[in-house]
Amino acid sequence: MDVIIENLPLYWEGFLRTLFLSVVSGAIALVLGTLLAAARVSPVAALRGFSMTYVEVLRNTPLTIAFFFAAIVLPRLGVRFEQFEVAAIIALSTYTAAFIAEAVRSGVNSVHVGQAEAARSIGMQFGQVLSLIILPQALRTVIPPLINILIALTKNSSVAGAFFVLELFGYGRQLANANGDQVMTVLLGVAFFYLLITVPLGILASTVERKVAISR
Amino acid sequence: MFARFISMTTQVPGDALVSLNAVNKHYGQLHVLKDINLNVRKGEVVVVIGPSGSGKSTLCRAINRLETIDTGEIAIDGKKLPEEGKELARLRADVGMVFQSFNLFAHKTILENVTLGPIKVKGLSKAEADKEAMALLERVGVGHQAPKLPAQLSGGQQQRVAIARALAMKPKVMLFDEPTSALDPEMINEVLDVMIQLAKEGMTMIVVTHEMGFARKAADRVVFMADGQIVEDATPEEFFTNPKSNRAKDFLSKLLTH
């Protein structure tokens, strides 16, 4: 226990970094994923094709590859980052967006087709139908899977630790190296701080689910 | 005599508000609309009846292009239905549609259901749209339900809201696709009363229905469809007392024995 209490500031620093990575990547992924889902159901074939390819590629390759691309390939192509954190955020959000897109798409499919027909028949265009009628209903039905994805994102952010970003897992590794005799305790501490983010997310999921459930 | 004279003049496409010209549609092998010609004048109430699977709903939905057609031409107020896009959206705003399953926006209140179109499509201010929407909701008898969500209303009330939502766009013509078929029997009349009132006020209406009472009371013309074709096009009086085709005779005999 002592090793945790002694290094609480370090843990806290790591916790805040992880939280930052998760929140920023999560927000970007939600926006990007929703746009991808919208592209996937749009009447424009090129958009549908792009969205499908994006989702299939990112969803079916390991996150580590996304990190290698963001941290190593992008800089070689001339994209320079001040900090590796930016690369981590790019990797995490582009990867997670693929999963969000699939969840949102399933939500869009769950909205009764009559809703879109009614919206079109009062003169709304595709963008309005989607943003005013379909997505608000679709997003409510997919809040539980979306939060699942955000929980996975929080845990996935630990991969950033392997790419020189000091977040919770990165600090944990440092501590474990420095305190070889107490690795178990150190890792339990790390796990605890992850739970501090993910458990409330789970609770939030069920609360929100109850609050915004719409009866049909 | 006079009624017959009117129904003959409607065959002139020039003054037609809605005109369908040699319209054909297939679902795969199934030929659902066979060479449909139909003209509806301003202020006319046309009731489309026929056995299920006769293509009458498809016909109704084709008029605001919720269903595409293979060949032929559909025009509203002299303007040919455009391809999907801005132009089509603008034209749809002029064509009110009422669905069998109401299709009220489930996440919006009753009032918002009615104001959404005027605000987002016509660019009305919220205050103005609210005022007009409340007047419409009062007119169809659900004014006091304005703050509720659709699921809190009965089917009959929801359908009346759906009519108000369509009217809020000040359409040139109203399409009704089996508006009472999903309703409990005791709620059918409250919806039909609203529709009869609309008809009396001179709204141009195309109504797909199984309600023969409505056809008798409010229709100027009855169009009988079977197997994707228009088999008869007559006044209600003519159609119900003296149907010409065997198909119509058969259909009516089955209805009236129950």
CSV table of C-alpha atoms in Angstrom, one decimal:
chain,number,residue,atom,x,y,z
A,1,MET,CA,0.0,0.0,0.0
A,2,ASP,CA,2.8,2.4,0.9
A,3,VAL,CA,4.1,2.5,-2.6
A,4,ILE,CA,0.7,3.8,-3.8
A,5,ILE,CA,0.4,6.4,-1.1
A,6,GLU,CA,4.0,7.6,-1.5
A,7,ASN,CA,3.5,8.0,-5.2
A,8,LEU,CA,0.0,9.4,-5.1
A,9,PRO,CA,1.0,12.6,-6.9
A,10,LEU,CA,2.5,10.5,-9.8
A,11,TYR,CA,-0.7,8.4,-10.0
A,12,TRP,CA,-2.8,11.5,-10.0
A,13,GLU,CA,-0.7,13.0,-12.7
A,14,GLY,CA,-1.1,9.8,-14.8
A,15,PHE,CA,-4.8,9.7,-14.0
A,16,LEU,CA,-5.3,13.3,-15.3
A,17,ARG,CA,-3.3,12.5,-18.4
A,18,THR,CA,-5.4,9.4,-19.1
A,19,LEU,CA,-8.6,11.3,-18.5
A,20,PHE,CA,-7.4,14.1,-20.8
A,21,LEU,CA,-6.5,11.6,-23.6
A,22,SER,CA,-9.8,9.8,-23.2
A,23,VAL,CA,-12.0,12.9,-23.1
A,24,VAL,CA,-10.4,14.7,-26.0
A,25,SER,CA,-10.1,11.5,-28.2
A,26,GLY,CA,-13.7,10.5,-27.2
A,27,ALA,CA,-15.1,13.9,-28.2
A,28,ILE,CA,-13.3,13.8,-31.5
A,29,ALA,CA,-14.3,10.2,-32.1
A,30,LEU,CA,-18.0,10.9,-31.4
A,31,VAL,CA,-18.1,13.7,-33.9
A,32,LEU,CA,-16.0,11.9,-36.5
A,33,GLY,CA,-17.9,8.6,-36.0
A,34,THR,CA,-21.3,10.3,-36.3
A,35,LEU,CA,-20.2,12.0,-39.5
A,36,LEU,CA,-19.0,8.7,-40.8
A,37,ALA,CA,-22.3,7.1,-40.0
A,38,ALA,CA,-24.1,10.0,-41.8
A,39,ALA,CA,-21.9,9.4,-44.8
A,40,ARG,CA,-22.7,5.7,-44.7
A,41,VAL,CA,-26.5,6.4,-45.0
A,42,SER,CA,-26.2,9.3,-47.4
A,43,PRO,CA,-27.5,9.1,-51.0
A,44,VAL,CA,-24.0,9.9,-52.3
A,45,ALA,CA,-22.3,6.6,-53.3
A,46,ALA,CA,-18.8,8.0,-53.0
A,47,LEU,CA,-19.4,9.0,-49.4
A,48,ARG,CA,-20.9,5.6,-48.6
A,49,GLY,CA,-17.9,3.9,-50.1
A,50,PHE,CA,-15.4,6.1,-48.2
A,51,SER,CA,-17.2,5.6,-44.9
A,52,MET,CA,-17.4,1.8,-45.4
A,53,THR,CA,-13.7,1.5,-46.4
A,54,TYR,CA,-12.7,3.7,-43.4
A,55,VAL,CA,-14.7,1.7,-40.9
A,56,GLU,CA,-13.6,-1.7,-42.3
A,57,VAL,CA,-9.9,-0.8,-42.3
A,58,LEU,CA,-9.7,0.9,-38.9
A,59,ARG,CA,-12.0,-1.6,-37.2
A,60,ASN,CA,-10.2,-4.6,-38.4
A,61,THR,CA,-6.6,-3.6,-37.7
A,62,PRO,CA,-4.9,-3.4,-34.3
A,63,LEU,CA,-4.8,-0.1,-32.5
A,64,THR,CA,-1.0,-0.4,-32.3
A,65,ILE,CA,-0.9,0.0,-36.1
A,66,ALA,CA,-2.9,3.2,-35.8
A,67,PHE,CA,-0.4,4.4,-33.2
A,68,PHE,CA,2.6,3.5,-35.4
A,69,PHE,CA,1.0,5.4,-38.2
A,70,ALA,CA,0.3,8.5,-36.2
A,71,ALA,CA,3.6,8.5,-34.2
A,72,ILE,CA,6.0,7.3,-36.9
A,73,VAL,CA,4.6,7.4,-40.4
A,74,LEU,CA,2.8,10.8,-40.2
A,75,PRO,CA,6.0,12.6,-39.1
A,76,ARG,CA,7.8,11.1,-42.0
A,77,LEU,CA,5.2,12.4,-44.3
A,78,GLY,CA,5.9,15.9,-42.9
A,79,VAL,CA,3.3,16.1,-40.2
A,80,ARG,CA,5.3,17.2,-37.1
A,81,PHE,CA,3.9,17.2,-33.6
A,82,GLU,CA,5.2,19.2,-30.7
A,83,GLN,CA,4.2,16.4,-28.4
A,84,PHE,CA,3.5,12.7,-28.9
A,85,GLU,CA,0.2,13.2,-27.2
A,86,VAL,CA,-1.2,14.7,-30.4
A,87,ALA,CA,-0.2,11.6,-32.2
A,88,ALA,CA,-1.9,9.5,-29.5
A,89,ILE,CA,-5.1,11.5,-29.8
A,90,ILE,CA,-5.1,11.1,-33.6
A,91,ALA,CA,-4.6,7.4,-33.3
A,92,LEU,CA,-7.1,6.9,-30.6
A,93,SER,CA,-9.8,9.0,-32.1
A,94,THR,CA,-9.5,7.8,-35.7
A,95,TYR,CA,-9.5,4.2,-34.4
A,96,THR,CA,-12.5,4.7,-32.0
A,97,ALA,CA,-14.5,6.6,-34.6
A,98,ALA,CA,-14.8,3.4,-36.7
A,99,PHE,CA,-16.6,1.7,-33.8
A,100,ILE,CA,-18.7,4.7,-33.0
A,101,ALA,CA,-19.7,4.9,-36.7
A,102,GLU,CA,-21.0,1.3,-36.6
A,103,ALA,CA,-22.9,1.9,-33.4
A,104,VAL,CA,-24.5,5.0,-34.7
A,105,ARG,CA,-25.4,3.3,-38.0
A,106,SER,CA,-27.2,0.6,-36.1
A,107,GLY,CA,-29.1,3.3,-34.2
A,108,VAL,CA,-30.0,5.0,-37.5
A,109,ASN,CA,-31.3,1.6,-38.8
A,110,SER,CA,-33.4,1.2,-35.6
A,111,VAL,CA,-35.4,4.4,-36.3
A,112,HIS,CA,-38.6,3.6,-38.1
A,113,VAL,CA,-38.5,4.4,-41.8
A,114,GLY,CA,-41.8,6.3,-41.4
A,115,GLN,CA,-40.0,9.0,-39.4
A,116,ALA,CA,-37.8,9.8,-42.3
A,117,GLU,CA,-40.7,9.6,-44.8
A,118,ALA,CA,-42.8,12.0,-42.6
A,119,ALA,CA,-39.8,14.4,-42.5
A,120,ARG,CA,-39.2,14.3,-46.2
A,121,SER,CA,-42.9,14.8,-46.9
A,122,ILE,CA,-43.0,18.1,-45.1
A,123,GLY,CA,-40.2,19.3,-47.4
A,124,MET,CA,-37.0,18.5,-45.3
A,125,GLN,CA,-33.8,17.8,-47.2
A,126,PHE,CA,-31.5,14.9,-46.4
A,127,GLY,CA,-29.3,16.8,-44.0
A,128,GLN,CA,-32.3,18.1,-42.0
A,129,VAL,CA,-34.0,14.8,-41.9
A,130,LEU,CA,-30.8,13.3,-40.5
A,131,SER,CA,-29.9,15.9,-38.0
A,132,LEU,CA,-33.3,16.9,-36.8
A,133,ILE,CA,-35.2,13.6,-36.9
A,134,ILE,CA,-33.1,10.5,-37.3
A,135,LEU,CA,-29.9,11.2,-35.4
A,136,PRO,CA,-31.6,12.6,-32.2
A,137,GLN,CA,-33.6,9.4,-32.0
A,138,ALA,CA,-30.8,7.1,-33.1
A,139,LEU,CA,-28.2,8.5,-30.6
A,140,ARG,CA,-30.6,7.8,-27.7
A,141,THR,CA,-30.9,4.2,-28.6
A,142,VAL,CA,-27.2,3.7,-28.9
A,143,ILE,CA,-26.1,5.4,-25.7
A,144,PRO,CA,-25.3,2.1,-24.0
A,145,PRO,CA,-23.1,0.8,-26.8
A,146,LEU,CA,-21.5,4.2,-27.2
A,147,ILE,CA,-20.5,4.3,-23.6
A,148,ASN,CA,-19.1,0.7,-24.0
A,149,ILE,CA,-16.9,2.1,-26.8
A,150,LEU,CA,-15.8,5.0,-24.6
A,151,ILE,CA,-14.9,2.6,-21.8
A,152,ALA,CA,-12.8,0.6,-24.3
A,153,LEU,CA,-11.2,3.9,-25.5
A,154,THR,CA,-10.2,4.8,-21.9
A,155,LYS,CA,-8.5,1.4,-21.6
A,156,ASN,CA,-7.0,1.6,-25.1
A,157,SER,CA,-5.4,4.9,-24.2
A,158,SER,CA,-2.9,2.8,-22.2
A,159,VAL,CA,-1.2,1.9,-25.5
A,160,ALA,CA,-0.1,5.5,-25.6
A,161,GLY,CA,2.2,4.6,-22.7
A,162,ALA,CA,4.2,2.5,-25.1
A,163,PHE,CA,4.7,5.6,-27.4
A,164,PHE,CA,6.4,7.9,-25.0
A,165,VAL,CA,3.2,9.5,-23.7
A,166,LEU,CA,3.2,9.5,-19.9
A,167,GLU,CA,-0.3,8.6,-18.8
A,168,LEU,CA,-1.5,6.4,-16.1
A,169,PHE,CA,-0.1,3.2,-17.6
A,170,GLY,CA,3.2,4.9,-18.5
A,171,TYR,CA,3.7,6.1,-14.9
A,172,GLY,CA,2.6,2.7,-13.7
A,173,ARG,CA,5.3,1.0,-15.7
A,174,GLN,CA,7.9,3.5,-14.3
A,175,LEU,CA,6.8,2.8,-10.8
A,176,ALA,CA,6.8,-1.0,-11.4
A,177,ASN,CA,10.3,-0.8,-12.6
A,178,ALA,CA,11.4,1.3,-9.7
A,179,ASN,CA,9.7,-0.9,-7.1
A,180,GLY,CA,10.4,-4.4,-8.4
A,181,ASP,CA,9.3,-6.0,-5.1
A,182,GLN,CA,5.9,-4.4,-5.2
A,183,VAL,CA,4.8,-4.8,-8.8
A,184,MET,CA,1.5,-6.3,-7.8
A,185,THR,CA,0.5,-3.3,-5.6
A,186,VAL,CA,1.7,-0.8,-8.1
A,187,LEU,CA,-0.5,-2.4,-10.8
A,188,LEU,CA,-3.5,-2.7,-8.5
A,189,GLY,CA,-3.1,1.1,-8.0
A,190,VAL,CA,-3.1,1.6,-11.7
A,191,ALA,CA,-6.2,-0.6,-12.1
A,192,PHE,CA,-7.9,1.4,-9.4
A,193,PHE,CA,-7.4,4.7,-11.2
A,194,TYR,CA,-8.7,3.3,-14.5
A,195,LEU,CA,-11.8,2.1,-12.6
A,196,LEU,CA,-12.2,5.6,-11.4
A,197,ILE,CA,-13.0,6.6,-14.9
A,198,THR,CA,-14.7,3.6,-16.3
A,199,VAL,CA,-17.1,2.7,-13.5
A,200,PRO,CA,-18.7,6.1,-13.4
A,201,LEU,CA,-19.0,5.9,-17.2
A,202,GLY,CA,-20.9,2.7,-16.7
A,203,ILE,CA,-23.2,4.3,-14.1
A,204,LEU,CA,-23.7,7.3,-16.4
A,205,ALA,CA,-24.7,4.9,-19.2
A,206,SER,CA,-27.5,3.3,-17.2
A,207,THR,CA,-28.7,6.7,-15.8
A,208,VAL,CA,-28.8,8.3,-19.2
A,209,GLU,CA,-30.4,5.3,-20.7
A,210,ARG,CA,-33.3,5.5,-18.2
A,211,LYS,CA,-33.6,9.3,-18.6
A,212,VAL,CA,-33.7,9.7,-22.4
A,213,ALA,CA,-35.5,6.4,-23.2
A,214,ILE,CA,-38.3,7.4,-25.6
A,215,SER,CA,-41.5,5.5,-25.8
A,216,ARG,CA,-42.9,4.8,-29.1
B,1,MET,CA,-75.8,15.0,-64.8
B,2,PHE,CA,-73.8,17.9,-63.5
B,3,ALA,CA,-71.5,15.6,-61.5
B,4,ARG,CA,-70.8,13.6,-64.6
B,5,PHE,CA,-70.1,16.7,-66.5
B,6,ILE,CA,-67.5,17.7,-63.9
B,7,SER,CA,-65.9,14.3,-63.8
B,8,MET,CA,-65.5,14.5,-67.6
B,9,THR,CA,-63.9,17.9,-67.6
B,10,THR,CA,-61.3,16.6,-65.1
B,11,GLN,CA,-59.9,14.5,-67.9
B,12,VAL,CA,-58.4,17.7,-69.4
B,13,PRO,CA,-54.9,17.7,-68.0
B,14,GLY,CA,-54.5,21.5,-68.4
B,15,ASP,CA,-56.3,22.5,-65.3
B,16,ALA,CA,-55.2,19.5,-63.2
B,17,LEU,CA,-53.5,20.2,-59.9
B,18,VAL,CA,-52.2,16.6,-59.7
B,19,SER,CA,-51.7,14.7,-63.0
B,20,LEU,CA,-50.4,11.3,-63.6
B,21,ASN,CA,-49.6,10.4,-67.1
B,22,ALA,CA,-49.0,6.8,-68.2
B,23,VAL,CA,-47.3,5.9,-64.9
B,24,ASN,CA,-45.7,2.5,-64.6
B,25,LYS,CA,-43.9,0.9,-61.7
B,26,HIS,CA,-42.5,-2.6,-61.0
B,27,TYR,CA,-41.3,-4.2,-57.8
B,28,GLY,CA,-39.0,-6.8,-59.4
B,29,GLN,CA,-41.4,-9.0,-61.4
B,30,LEU,CA,-44.5,-7.5,-59.9
B,31,HIS,CA,-46.1,-4.8,-62.0
B,32,VAL,CA,-47.7,-2.7,-59.3
B,33,LEU,CA,-48.8,0.4,-61.3
B,34,LYS,CA,-50.0,-0.3,-64.8
B,35,ASP,CA,-50.3,2.7,-67.1
B,36,ILE,CA,-52.0,4.9,-64.6
B,37,ASN,CA,-53.6,8.1,-65.9
B,38,LEU,CA,-55.3,10.3,-63.3
B,39,ASN,CA,-56.0,14.0,-63.1
B,40,VAL,CA,-57.2,15.7,-59.9
B,41,ARG,CA,-58.4,19.3,-60.1
B,42,LYS,CA,-58.1,22.0,-57.5
B,43,GLY,CA,-60.6,21.5,-54.7
B,44,GLU,CA,-61.5,18.0,-55.8
B,45,VAL,CA,-61.7,15.1,-53.3
B,46,VAL,CA,-60.7,11.8,-54.9
B,47,VAL,CA,-61.0,8.6,-52.9
B,48,VAL,CA,-59.0,5.6,-54.1
B,49,ILE,CA,-60.3,2.2,-53.1
B,50,GLY,CA,-59.6,-1.3,-54.0
B,51,PRO,CA,-58.5,-4.6,-52.6
B,52,SER,CA,-55.2,-4.8,-50.8
B,53,GLY,CA,-52.2,-5.3,-53.1
B,54,SER,CA,-54.0,-3.3,-55.8
B,55,GLY,CA,-51.3,-0.6,-55.8
B,56,LYS,CA,-53.4,2.2,-54.3
B,57,SER,CA,-50.9,3.0,-51.5
B,58,THR,CA,-48.0,2.9,-54.0
B,59,LEU,CA,-50.0,5.3,-56.2
B,60,CYS,CA,-50.5,7.7,-53.3
B,61,ARG,CA,-46.8,7.5,-52.3
B,62,ALA,CA,-45.6,8.0,-55.8
B,63,ILE,CA,-47.3,11.4,-56.0
B,64,ASN,CA,-44.8,12.9,-53.6
B,65,ARG,CA,-42.1,10.6,-54.8
B,66,LEU,CA,-41.7,8.5,-51.6
B,67,GLU,CA,-41.9,5.8,-54.3
B,68,THR,CA,-40.1,6.3,-57.5
B,69,ILE,CA,-41.8,5.3,-60.8
B,70,ASP,CA,-40.3,3.5,-63.7
B,71,THR,CA,-41.9,5.3,-66.6
B,72,GLY,CA,-44.5,8.0,-67.1
B,73,GLU,CA,-44.9,11.4,-65.7
B,74,ILE,CA,-46.3,12.9,-62.5
B,75,ALA,CA,-46.9,16.7,-62.3
B,76,ILE,CA,-48.1,18.8,-59.4
B,77,ASP,CA,-49.6,22.2,-60.3
B,78,GLY,CA,-48.1,21.9,-63.8
B,79,LYS,CA,-44.6,21.1,-62.5
B,80,LYS,CA,-43.1,17.7,-63.2
B,81,LEU,CA,-41.8,15.9,-60.1
B,82,PRO,CA,-38.1,16.6,-60.0
B,83,GLU,CA,-35.3,14.2,-59.1
B,84,GLU,CA,-34.2,13.9,-55.4
B,85,GLY,CA,-32.8,17.1,-54.1
B,86,LYS,CA,-33.7,20.7,-53.2
B,87,GLU,CA,-36.3,21.0,-55.9
B,88,LEU,CA,-38.1,17.9,-54.8
B,89,ALA,CA,-38.0,19.0,-51.2
B,90,ARG,CA,-39.6,22.3,-52.1
B,91,LEU,CA,-42.3,20.6,-54.1
B,92,ARG,CA,-43.0,18.1,-51.2
B,93,ALA,CA,-43.6,21.0,-48.9
B,94,ASP,CA,-46.7,21.8,-51.1
B,95,VAL,CA,-48.0,18.2,-50.8
B,96,GLY,CA,-49.3,17.2,-47.4
B,97,MET,CA,-49.0,13.5,-46.5
B,98,VAL,CA,-50.8,11.6,-43.8
B,99,PHE,CA,-49.6,8.1,-43.1
B,100,GLN,CA,-51.4,5.0,-41.9
B,101,SER,CA,-49.0,4.7,-39.0
B,102,PHE,CA,-49.1,8.5,-38.1
B,103,ASN,CA,-45.3,8.8,-38.1
B,104,LEU,CA,-45.3,11.7,-35.6
B,105,PHE,CA,-41.7,12.6,-34.7
B,106,ALA,CA,-41.3,10.4,-31.5
B,107,HIS,CA,-38.8,12.7,-29.8
B,108,LYS,CA,-40.7,16.0,-30.3
B,109,THR,CA,-43.7,17.3,-28.5
B,110,ILE,CA,-47.1,17.6,-30.3
B,111,LEU,CA,-46.5,21.4,-30.8
B,112,GLU,CA,-43.0,20.8,-32.1
B,113,ASN,CA,-44.2,18.2,-34.5
B,114,VAL,CA,-46.4,20.8,-36.1
B,115,THR,CA,-44.0,23.8,-36.0
B,116,LEU,CA,-40.9,21.9,-37.2
B,117,GLY,CA,-41.7,22.2,-40.9
B,118,PRO,CA,-42.8,25.8,-40.8
B,119,ILE,CA,-39.7,26.8,-38.9
B,120,LYS,CA,-37.1,24.7,-40.6
B,121,VAL,CA,-38.4,24.5,-44.1
B,122,LYS,CA,-40.4,27.7,-44.5
B,123,GLY,CA,-38.2,29.8,-42.2
B,124,LEU,CA,-41.1,31.1,-40.0
B,125,SER,CA,-40.2,32.6,-36.6
B,126,LYS,CA,-40.9,30.3,-33.6
B,127,ALA,CA,-43.5,32.7,-32.2
B,128,GLU,CA,-45.4,32.8,-35.5
B,129,ALA,CA,-45.1,29.1,-36.1
B,130,ASP,CA,-46.3,28.4,-32.5
B,131,LYS,CA,-49.4,30.6,-33.0
B,132,GLU,CA,-50.4,29.0,-36.3
B,133,ALA,CA,-49.7,25.5,-34.9
B,134,MET,CA,-51.9,26.1,-31.9
B,135,ALA,CA,-54.7,27.3,-34.1
B,136,LEU,CA,-54.4,24.1,-36.2
B,137,LEU,CA,-54.2,21.9,-33.1
B,138,GLU,CA,-57.4,23.6,-31.7
B,139,ARG,CA,-59.0,23.1,-35.1
B,140,VAL,CA,-58.4,19.3,-35.0
B,141,GLY,CA,-59.4,19.2,-31.4
B,142,VAL,CA,-56.1,18.4,-29.7
B,143,GLY,CA,-55.0,21.9,-28.6
B,144,HIS,CA,-54.7,20.9,-24.9
B,145,GLN,CA,-52.3,18.1,-25.8
B,146,ALA,CA,-49.6,20.5,-27.2
B,147,PRO,CA,-46.9,19.9,-24.6
B,148,LYS,CA,-47.2,16.1,-24.6
B,149,LEU,CA,-45.1,13.6,-26.6
B,150,PRO,CA,-46.8,11.6,-29.3
B,151,ALA,CA,-46.7,8.3,-27.4
B,152,GLN,CA,-48.9,9.8,-24.7
B,153,LEU,CA,-51.8,10.3,-27.2
B,154,SER,CA,-54.3,7.9,-28.5
B,155,GLY,CA,-54.1,6.8,-32.1
B,156,GLY,CA,-57.0,9.0,-33.2
B,157,GLN,CA,-55.4,12.0,-31.5
B,158,GLN,CA,-52.0,11.2,-33.1
B,159,GLN,CA,-53.5,11.0,-36.5
B,160,ARG,CA,-55.3,14.4,-36.0
B,161,VAL,CA,-51.9,15.9,-35.0
B,162,ALA,CA,-50.4,14.4,-38.2
B,163,ILE,CA,-53.1,16.1,-40.2
B,164,ALA,CA,-52.3,19.4,-38.4
B,165,ARG,CA,-48.6,18.9,-39.1
B,166,ALA,CA,-49.3,18.5,-42.8
B,167,LEU,CA,-51.7,21.5,-42.9
B,168,ALA,CA,-49.1,23.7,-41.2
B,169,MET,CA,-47.1,23.7,-44.4
B,170,LYS,CA,-50.2,25.1,-46.2
B,171,PRO,CA,-50.2,22.4,-48.9
B,172,LYS,CA,-51.9,22.7,-52.2
B,173,VAL,CA,-53.0,19.1,-52.0
B,174,MET,CA,-53.3,16.5,-49.2
B,175,LEU,CA,-52.5,12.8,-49.6
B,176,PHE,CA,-54.0,10.4,-47.1
B,177,ASP,CA,-52.6,6.8,-47.2
B,178,GLU,CA,-55.1,4.7,-45.3
B,179,PRO,CA,-55.4,7.2,-42.5
B,180,THR,CA,-57.8,5.2,-40.4
B,181,SER,CA,-56.6,1.7,-41.0
B,182,ALA,CA,-54.4,1.5,-37.9
B,183,LEU,CA,-57.0,3.0,-35.6
B,184,ASP,CA,-59.4,1.4,-33.1
B,185,PRO,CA,-63.0,1.5,-34.4
B,186,GLU,CA,-64.1,4.1,-31.9
B,187,MET,CA,-61.4,6.5,-33.1
B,188,ILE,CA,-62.0,6.3,-36.8
B,189,ASN,CA,-64.8,8.9,-36.8
B,190,GLU,CA,-62.9,11.6,-35.0
B,191,VAL,CA,-60.3,11.5,-37.8
B,192,LEU,CA,-62.9,11.2,-40.6
B,193,ASP,CA,-64.7,14.2,-39.2
B,194,VAL,CA,-61.6,16.3,-39.5
B,195,MET,CA,-61.1,15.1,-43.1
B,196,ILE,CA,-64.7,15.8,-44.0
B,197,GLN,CA,-64.4,19.3,-42.6
B,198,LEU,CA,-61.2,19.7,-44.7
B,199,ALA,CA,-63.0,18.5,-47.8
B,200,LYS,CA,-65.8,21.0,-47.2
B,201,GLU,CA,-63.4,23.8,-46.9
B,202,GLY,CA,-62.2,23.1,-50.4
B,203,MET,CA,-58.9,21.3,-49.8
B,204,THR,CA,-57.7,19.2,-52.7
B,205,MET,CA,-57.5,15.6,-51.4
B,206,ILE,CA,-56.4,12.2,-52.6
B,207,VAL,CA,-57.5,9.6,-50.0
B,208,VAL,CA,-56.7,5.9,-50.0
B,209,THR,CA,-59.1,4.3,-47.7
B,210,HIS,CA,-61.4,1.5,-46.9
B,211,GLU,CA,-64.0,3.8,-45.4
B,212,MET,CA,-66.9,3.6,-47.8
B,213,GLY,CA,-68.9,6.0,-45.6
B,214,PHE,CA,-66.3,8.7,-46.1
B,215,ALA,CA,-66.2,8.0,-49.9
B,216,ARG,CA,-70.0,8.5,-50.1
B,217,LYS,CA,-70.0,11.6,-47.9
B,218,ALA,CA,-67.0,13.5,-49.0
B,219,ALA,CA,-65.7,12.3,-52.3
B,220,ASP,CA,-66.2,14.0,-55.6
B,221,ARG,CA,-64.9,11.0,-57.4
B,222,VAL,CA,-64.1,7.4,-56.5
B,223,VAL,CA,-61.2,5.7,-58.2
B,224,PHE,CA,-61.3,1.9,-58.0
B,225,MET,CA,-58.0,0.1,-58.4
B,226,ALA,CA,-57.3,-3.6,-58.9
B,227,ASP,CA,-54.1,-5.4,-59.9
B,228,GLY,CA,-52.3,-2.1,-60.4
B,229,GLN,CA,-54.8,-0.6,-62.8
B,230,ILE,CA,-57.5,2.0,-62.5
B,231,VAL,CA,-60.6,-0.1,-63.2
B,232,GLU,CA,-63.3,2.6,-62.6
B,233,ASP,CA,-63.3,6.3,-62.1
B,234,ALA,CA,-66.8,7.6,-61.3
B,235,THR,CA,-68.8,9.7,-58.9
B,236,PRO,CA,-69.5,7.9,-55.5
B,237,GLU,CA,-73.2,7.7,-56.4
B,238,GLU,CA,-72.4,6.0,-59.7
B,239,PHE,CA,-69.8,3.7,-58.3
B,240,PHE,CA,-71.7,2.4,-55.3
B,241,THR,CA,-75.1,2.0,-57.0
B,242,ASN,CA,-74.0,1.0,-60.4
B,243,PRO,CA,-70.5,-0.4,-60.6
B,244,LYS,CA,-69.6,-1.3,-64.2
B,245,SER,CA,-66.8,-3.8,-63.8
B,246,ASN,CA,-67.1,-7.3,-62.4
B,247,ARG,CA,-64.0,-6.6,-60.3
B,248,ALA,CA,-65.7,-3.7,-58.6
B,249,LYS,CA,-69.0,-5.6,-58.2
B,250,ASP,CA,-67.1,-8.4,-56.5
B,251,PHE,CA,-65.2,-6.0,-54.3
B,252,LEU,CA,-68.4,-4.2,-53.2
B,253,SER,CA,-70.3,-7.3,-52.5
B,254,LYS,CA,-67.7,-8.5,-50.2
B,255,LEU,CA,-67.7,-5.2,-48.3
B,256,LEU,CA,-71.4,-4.8,-47.9
B,257,THR,CA,-72.2,-8.3,-46.7
B,258,HIS,CA,-70.3,-7.5,-43.4
